[in-house]
Amino acid sequence: MIVLVKSGPESLVPDWRKHFQAADPRLDIRWWADPSVKPEDVQYVVVWDPEPGRLATFPNLKITFSSAAGVDNIVRDPNWPRHLPLVRMGGDGTERRMAEFVLWSCLSLVRNARRMQLAQNEKKWINIEQRTAVAERRVGIMGMGNLGKKAAMLLRDVGFEVAGWSQSRKDIPGVESFAGKGEFAGFLARTDILVCLLPSTPDTNGLIDAESLALLPEGAQFVNVGRGQHVVEADLLAALDSGHLAGALLDVFSEEPLPASSPFWTHPKVIVTPHVASLAPRSERARYVAEAIKAHERGEPLPNVYDPVKGY
Ligand code: NAP
């Protein structure tokens, strides 16, 4: 069974092959642009950013796997095969890594890590007053899906007061649930650290703009581990510069890699990370895909299937 892979450069294919072999030796792993593969022999693909139009050229394709949790780079192709399942990367490893990254981000903001980093760069031994503690910061997570839920539970267990905002209401012990557009303003008003873990859709892109940032309490902080498209970056910068926002940790940007000219790189209130919040190792991702293929062959439901109607 031929599986085409396009996730990272061609040089990673031997490593992908090794991990897929361990998970299911029947899977024949080939580079996405391998000229010796006939399009009709391709049954599965594992991709992050396929060139538009290419997925439609495989007549016997059964499943498209996104090698990451987001599928925005796949569904932007107007000809992606929407009659077939598109499976988002998931599993315990991905969820756990994201939850740990969000916890680290919130703790870094609470403990003023950016100021300490700047002082260290200048070899300055400054006394940074640690005025807030975990229990005094209310975290609000936008997006309570696989990743948001896990992050909310970990933050709650550490002692943060946590709420989540999603389309539908959630019932997670110790986590307040806000749902839908009508409860967005109330959710923002009670949030000291806003964490974005939404998928990128027409409804969510640009949601974090001047208007929504203004609804956060004075001195709030922001973590973006969703997508750069969620944020109007000029509005975020203005909120940081005016003092309304006290800090931000940004893992995702409208343009990636973040251009050298971006003011975020050197902003004294911003920690920049290079889209690394949660990417499970290839071994785990290969196992996840191989298990999903086996489940599909047994006629069982696939995990994490993208819903084109909902848009995520
Ligand atoms: P998911 O399971 O599909 O969950 C999406 C959540 O967003 C759901 O709770 C959904 O509400 C909510 N939502 C969607 N549209 C909404 C809207 N218009 N208003 C309010 N809530 C809305 O997704 P996931 O697996 O948790 O992943 C979330 C995102 O994280 C991915 O799409 C990707 O962009 C990002 N991500 C980033 C990294 C990184 O390294 N930085 C890694 C992995 C993923 P319902 O529950 O009511 O449906």
Coordinates of C-alpha atoms and ligand atoms in Angstrom, one line a residue:
M1 CA 0.0 0.0 0.0
I2 CA 1.6 3.2 -1.2
V3 CA 1.7 6.2 1.2
L4 CA 3.1 9.4 -0.2
V5 CA 4.7 11.7 2.4
K6 CA 5.3 15.4 2.2
S7 CA 6.0 16.7 5.7
G8 CA 9.4 18.3 5.9
P9 CA 12.0 17.8 3.2
E10 CA 12.6 14.7 1.0
S11 CA 15.7 13.9 3.2
L12 CA 13.3 12.9 6.0
V13 CA 11.6 10.1 4.0
P14 CA 14.0 7.4 5.2
D15 CA 13.2 8.3 8.8
W16 CA 9.4 8.3 8.1
R17 CA 9.9 4.9 6.4
K18 CA 11.7 3.4 9.4
H19 CA 8.9 4.5 11.7
F20 CA 6.1 3.4 9.4
Q21 CA 7.8 0.0 8.9
A22 CA 7.8 -0.5 12.7
A23 CA 4.1 0.4 12.9
D24 CA 2.9 -1.6 9.8
P25 CA 5.4 -3.2 7.4
R26 CA 2.7 -3.4 4.7
L27 CA 3.0 0.4 4.1
D28 CA 5.3 1.4 1.3
I29 CA 6.4 5.0 2.1
R30 CA 7.4 7.2 -0.8
W31 CA 8.4 10.8 -1.2
W32 CA 5.5 12.9 -2.5
A33 CA 7.2 13.7 -5.8
D34 CA 8.7 10.3 -6.4
P35 CA 8.5 10.0 -10.2
S36 CA 8.4 6.2 -10.1
V37 CA 5.0 6.1 -8.3
K38 CA 2.0 5.9 -10.6
P39 CA -0.8 8.2 -9.4
E40 CA -3.3 5.3 -9.5
D41 CA -1.2 3.3 -7.0
V42 CA -1.4 6.0 -4.3
Q43 CA -3.9 5.1 -1.5
Y44 CA -2.9 7.3 1.3
V45 CA -1.0 10.6 1.7
V46 CA 0.5 12.3 4.8
V47 CA 1.0 16.0 4.0
W48 CA 1.4 19.4 5.6
D49 CA 1.3 21.8 2.6
P50 CA 0.5 20.0 -0.7
E51 CA 0.7 22.1 -3.9
P52 CA -2.9 23.0 -4.8
G53 CA -4.4 20.6 -7.4
R54 CA -2.0 17.7 -6.7
L55 CA -4.3 15.7 -4.3
A56 CA -7.0 15.5 -7.0
T57 CA -4.6 13.7 -9.3
F58 CA -4.7 10.4 -7.3
P59 CA -7.8 8.5 -8.5
N60 CA -7.6 5.7 -5.9
L61 CA -6.8 7.8 -2.8
K62 CA -8.6 6.6 0.3
I63 CA -7.6 9.0 3.1
T64 CA -5.6 12.3 3.3
F65 CA -3.7 12.6 6.6
S66 CA -2.6 16.0 7.8
S67 CA 0.8 15.7 9.4
A68 CA -0.2 18.4 11.9
A69 CA -3.4 19.2 13.9
G70 CA -4.3 22.0 11.6
V71 CA -5.5 21.4 8.0
D72 CA -5.6 25.0 6.7
N73 CA -2.7 24.3 4.3
I74 CA -4.7 21.5 2.8
V75 CA -8.2 22.9 2.5
R76 CA -7.0 26.1 0.9
D77 CA -6.6 24.0 -2.2
P78 CA -10.0 24.5 -4.0
N79 CA -9.6 21.0 -5.5
W80 CA -8.8 19.0 -2.4
P81 CA -10.7 15.7 -2.4
R82 CA -13.5 16.7 0.0
H83 CA -15.5 13.4 -0.8
L84 CA -12.7 11.5 1.1
P85 CA -11.8 11.6 4.8
L86 CA -9.3 14.2 5.8
V87 CA -7.7 13.2 9.1
R88 CA -6.0 15.7 11.4
M89 CA -3.0 14.6 13.4
G90 CA -3.9 13.8 17.0
G91 CA -3.3 11.4 19.8
D92 CA -2.1 11.6 23.4
G93 CA 1.5 12.8 22.5
T94 CA 0.2 15.8 20.5
E95 CA -2.3 16.8 23.2
R96 CA 0.1 16.3 26.1
R97 CA 2.9 18.4 24.4
M98 CA 0.5 21.2 23.7
A99 CA -0.9 21.2 27.2
E100 CA 2.7 21.4 28.6
F101 CA 3.6 24.2 26.2
V102 CA 0.5 26.2 27.2
L103 CA 1.4 25.7 30.9
W104 CA 5.0 26.8 30.3
S105 CA 3.7 29.9 28.4
C106 CA 1.3 30.9 31.2
L107 CA 4.0 30.4 33.8
S108 CA 6.5 32.4 31.8
L109 CA 4.0 35.3 31.5
V110 CA 3.1 35.1 35.2
R111 CA 6.8 35.1 36.3
N112 CA 7.8 37.8 33.8
A113 CA 10.3 35.6 31.9
R114 CA 10.7 38.2 29.1
R115 CA 12.0 40.9 31.5
M116 CA 14.4 38.5 33.1
Q117 CA 15.7 37.4 29.7
L118 CA 16.3 41.0 28.6
A119 CA 18.1 41.7 31.9
Q120 CA 20.3 38.6 31.5
N121 CA 21.2 39.7 27.9
E122 CA 22.6 42.9 29.5
K123 CA 24.1 41.0 32.5
K124 CA 21.9 43.1 34.8
W125 CA 21.0 41.7 38.2
I126 CA 17.7 43.4 38.6
N127 CA 15.1 42.8 41.3
I128 CA 12.0 41.9 39.3
E129 CA 9.1 41.9 41.8
Q130 CA 7.1 38.7 41.4
R131 CA 3.7 40.3 42.2
T132 CA 1.3 37.7 40.8
A133 CA 0.9 34.0 41.5
V134 CA -0.8 31.3 39.5
A135 CA -3.9 31.4 41.7
E136 CA -4.4 35.1 40.9
R137 CA -4.4 34.8 37.1
R138 CA -7.6 33.7 35.3
V139 CA -6.8 31.9 32.1
G140 CA -9.3 31.8 29.2
I141 CA -8.8 29.3 26.5
M142 CA -10.4 30.0 23.1
G143 CA -11.0 26.6 21.4
M144 CA -11.9 23.7 23.7
G145 CA -11.2 20.9 21.3
N146 CA -8.7 18.0 21.7
L147 CA -5.9 20.4 22.5
G148 CA -7.8 23.1 24.4
K149 CA -9.4 20.6 26.8
K150 CA -6.2 18.9 27.8
A151 CA -4.5 22.3 28.3
A152 CA -7.4 23.5 30.4
M153 CA -7.3 20.5 32.7
L154 CA -3.5 20.7 33.2
L155 CA -3.7 24.5 34.1
R156 CA -6.7 23.8 36.4
D157 CA -4.7 21.1 38.2
V158 CA -1.7 23.5 38.7
G159 CA -4.0 26.1 40.3
F160 CA -5.1 28.5 37.6
E161 CA -8.7 29.6 37.5
V162 CA -9.6 28.4 34.0
A163 CA -12.5 29.0 31.6
G164 CA -12.9 27.8 28.0
W165 CA -14.8 29.3 25.0
S166 CA -16.1 27.1 22.2
Q167 CA -19.0 26.8 19.8
S168 CA -20.8 24.3 22.1
R169 CA -20.9 24.2 25.9
K170 CA -18.4 21.9 27.7
D171 CA -18.8 20.1 31.0
I172 CA -15.3 19.8 32.4
P173 CA -15.1 19.8 36.2
G174 CA -13.5 23.0 37.6
V175 CA -13.4 24.7 34.2
E176 CA -16.0 27.4 33.4
S177 CA -17.6 27.0 30.0
F178 CA -18.5 29.9 27.7
A179 CA -20.2 29.1 24.3
G180 CA -20.9 31.0 21.2
K181 CA -20.6 34.6 20.0
G182 CA -23.1 35.8 22.6
E183 CA -20.8 34.8 25.5
F184 CA -17.5 36.0 23.9
A185 CA -17.5 39.4 25.6
G186 CA -18.1 37.9 29.1
F187 CA -15.4 35.3 28.5
L188 CA -12.9 38.0 27.6
A189 CA -13.9 40.3 30.5
R190 CA -13.0 37.6 33.1
T191 CA -9.7 36.6 31.4
D192 CA -6.2 37.7 32.5
I193 CA -4.3 35.3 30.2
L194 CA -6.0 34.7 26.9
V195 CA -4.8 31.5 25.1
C196 CA -5.8 31.0 21.5
L197 CA -6.2 27.4 20.5
L198 CA -8.8 27.8 17.8
P199 CA -8.6 26.3 14.3
S200 CA -8.3 28.7 11.4
T201 CA -11.7 29.2 9.8
P202 CA -13.5 32.1 8.1
D203 CA -15.3 32.7 11.5
T204 CA -12.1 32.7 13.7
N205 CA -9.6 34.5 11.4
G206 CA -9.1 38.1 12.6
L207 CA -11.1 37.4 15.8
I208 CA -8.4 38.8 18.0
D209 CA -8.5 42.5 17.0
A210 CA -8.6 45.9 18.7
E211 CA -12.2 45.4 19.7
S212 CA -11.8 42.0 21.4
L213 CA -8.4 43.0 23.0
A214 CA -10.1 46.0 24.5
L215 CA -12.5 43.7 26.3
L216 CA -9.7 42.0 28.2
P217 CA -8.9 43.6 31.6
E218 CA -6.1 46.1 31.8
G219 CA -2.7 44.3 32.2
A220 CA -4.0 41.1 30.5
Q221 CA -1.6 38.8 28.6
F222 CA -1.9 36.8 25.5
V223 CA -0.7 33.4 24.3
N224 CA -1.2 32.4 20.6
V225 CA -0.7 28.7 19.8
G226 CA -3.6 28.6 17.3
R227 CA -2.8 30.3 14.0
G228 CA -1.3 33.7 13.1
Q229 CA -4.4 34.4 11.0
H230 CA -6.5 34.7 14.2
V231 CA -4.8 37.9 15.2
V232 CA -4.8 41.4 13.6
E233 CA -1.1 41.8 14.4
A234 CA -1.1 45.7 14.2
D235 CA -3.9 45.7 16.8
L236 CA -2.0 43.4 19.0
L237 CA 1.1 45.6 18.8
A238 CA -0.9 48.7 19.5
A239 CA -2.4 47.0 22.6
L240 CA 1.0 46.0 23.9
D241 CA 2.5 49.5 23.2
S242 CA -0.4 51.3 24.9
G243 CA 0.1 49.2 28.0
H244 CA -3.3 47.7 27.9
L245 CA -1.7 44.3 27.4
A246 CA 1.2 43.4 29.7
G247 CA 2.8 40.7 27.5
A248 CA 2.4 38.0 24.9
L249 CA 3.9 34.7 24.0
L250 CA 3.5 34.1 20.2
D251 CA 4.2 30.7 18.6
V252 CA 2.3 31.3 15.3
F253 CA 2.3 34.3 12.9
S254 CA 0.5 35.5 9.8
E255 CA 3.8 34.9 7.9
E256 CA 6.1 32.0 8.8
P257 CA 9.0 31.9 9.2
L258 CA 8.5 35.3 11.0
P259 CA 10.3 37.8 8.8
A260 CA 13.4 39.5 10.2
S261 CA 11.6 42.9 9.9
S262 CA 8.8 41.9 12.2
P263 CA 8.6 44.1 15.4
F264 CA 7.7 41.0 17.4
W265 CA 11.3 39.7 17.3
T266 CA 12.6 42.5 19.6
H267 CA 9.5 43.7 21.3
P268 CA 10.3 43.9 25.1
K269 CA 6.9 42.4 26.0
V270 CA 6.9 39.6 23.6
I271 CA 8.4 36.1 23.7
V272 CA 8.6 34.6 20.2
T273 CA 8.7 30.8 19.6
P274 CA 9.0 29.3 16.1
H275 CA 5.7 27.3 15.7
V276 CA 7.0 24.6 18.0
A277 CA 4.1 24.3 20.6
S278 CA 3.2 20.8 19.7
L279 CA 4.6 18.6 17.1
A280 CA 4.8 14.9 18.1
P281 CA 7.9 13.0 16.9
R282 CA 7.7 11.2 13.6
S283 CA 7.6 7.8 15.4
E284 CA 4.4 8.8 17.2
R285 CA 2.8 10.4 14.1
A286 CA 3.6 7.3 11.9
R287 CA 2.0 5.1 14.6
Y288 CA -1.1 7.3 14.7
V289 CA -1.5 7.1 10.9
A290 CA -0.8 3.3 10.7
E291 CA -3.4 2.7 13.5
A292 CA -6.0 4.9 11.7
I293 CA -5.4 2.9 8.4
K294 CA -5.9 -0.4 10.3
A295 CA -9.1 0.9 12.0
H296 CA -10.4 2.1 8.6
E297 CA -9.7 -1.4 7.1
R298 CA -11.7 -3.0 9.9
G299 CA -14.6 -0.7 9.1
E300 CA -14.1 1.3 12.3
P301 CA -14.5 5.1 12.5
L302 CA -11.5 7.3 11.8
P303 CA -10.2 9.7 14.5
N304 CA -10.2 13.5 14.1
V305 CA -11.9 13.7 10.8
Y306 CA -12.2 17.2 9.4
D307 CA -15.8 18.4 8.9
P308 CA -16.0 20.6 5.7
V309 CA -19.4 22.0 6.9
K310 CA -18.1 23.2 10.3
G311 CA -14.7 24.1 8.7
Y312 CA -12.6 22.3 11.3
Ligands
NAP1 P1 -10.4 20.8 17.4 O1 -10.4 19.5 18.2 O2 -11.1 20.8 16.1 O3 -11.1 21.9 18.3 C1 -11.4 23.2 17.9 C2 -12.1 24.0 19.0 O4 -12.4 25.3 18.5 C3 -13.5 23.3 19.4 O5 -13.7 23.5 20.8 C4 -14.5 24.2 18.7 O6 -15.8 24.3 19.3 C5 -13.8 25.6 18.7 N1 -14.2 26.5 17.7 C6 -14.1 26.4 16.4 N2 -14.7 27.4 15.7 C7 -15.2 28.2 16.7 C8 -15.9 29.5 16.7 N3 -16.2 30.1 15.6 N4 -16.2 30.0 17.9 C9 -15.9 29.4 19.1 N5 -15.2 28.2 19.1 C10 -14.9 27.7 18.0 O7 -8.9 21.3 17.2 P2 -7.6 21.0 18.1 O8 -7.1 19.6 17.7 O9 -7.8 21.2 19.5 O10 -6.6 22.1 17.5 C11 -6.9 23.4 17.5 C12 -5.9 24.2 16.7 O11 -4.6 24.3 17.3 C13 -5.5 23.6 15.3 O12 -6.5 23.9 14.3 C14 -4.3 24.4 15.0 O13 -4.6 25.6 14.4 C15 -3.6 24.7 16.3 N6 -2.4 23.9 16.6 C16 -1.2 24.6 16.7 C17 -0.1 23.9 17.0 C18 1.2 24.6 17.2 O14 2.3 24.0 17.2 N7 1.2 25.9 17.5 C19 -0.1 22.5 17.0 C20 -1.3 21.8 16.9 C21 -2.4 22.6 16.6 P3 -16.7 23.0 19.5 O15 -15.9 22.2 20.6 O16 -17.9 23.5 20.1 O17 -16.8 22.3 18.2

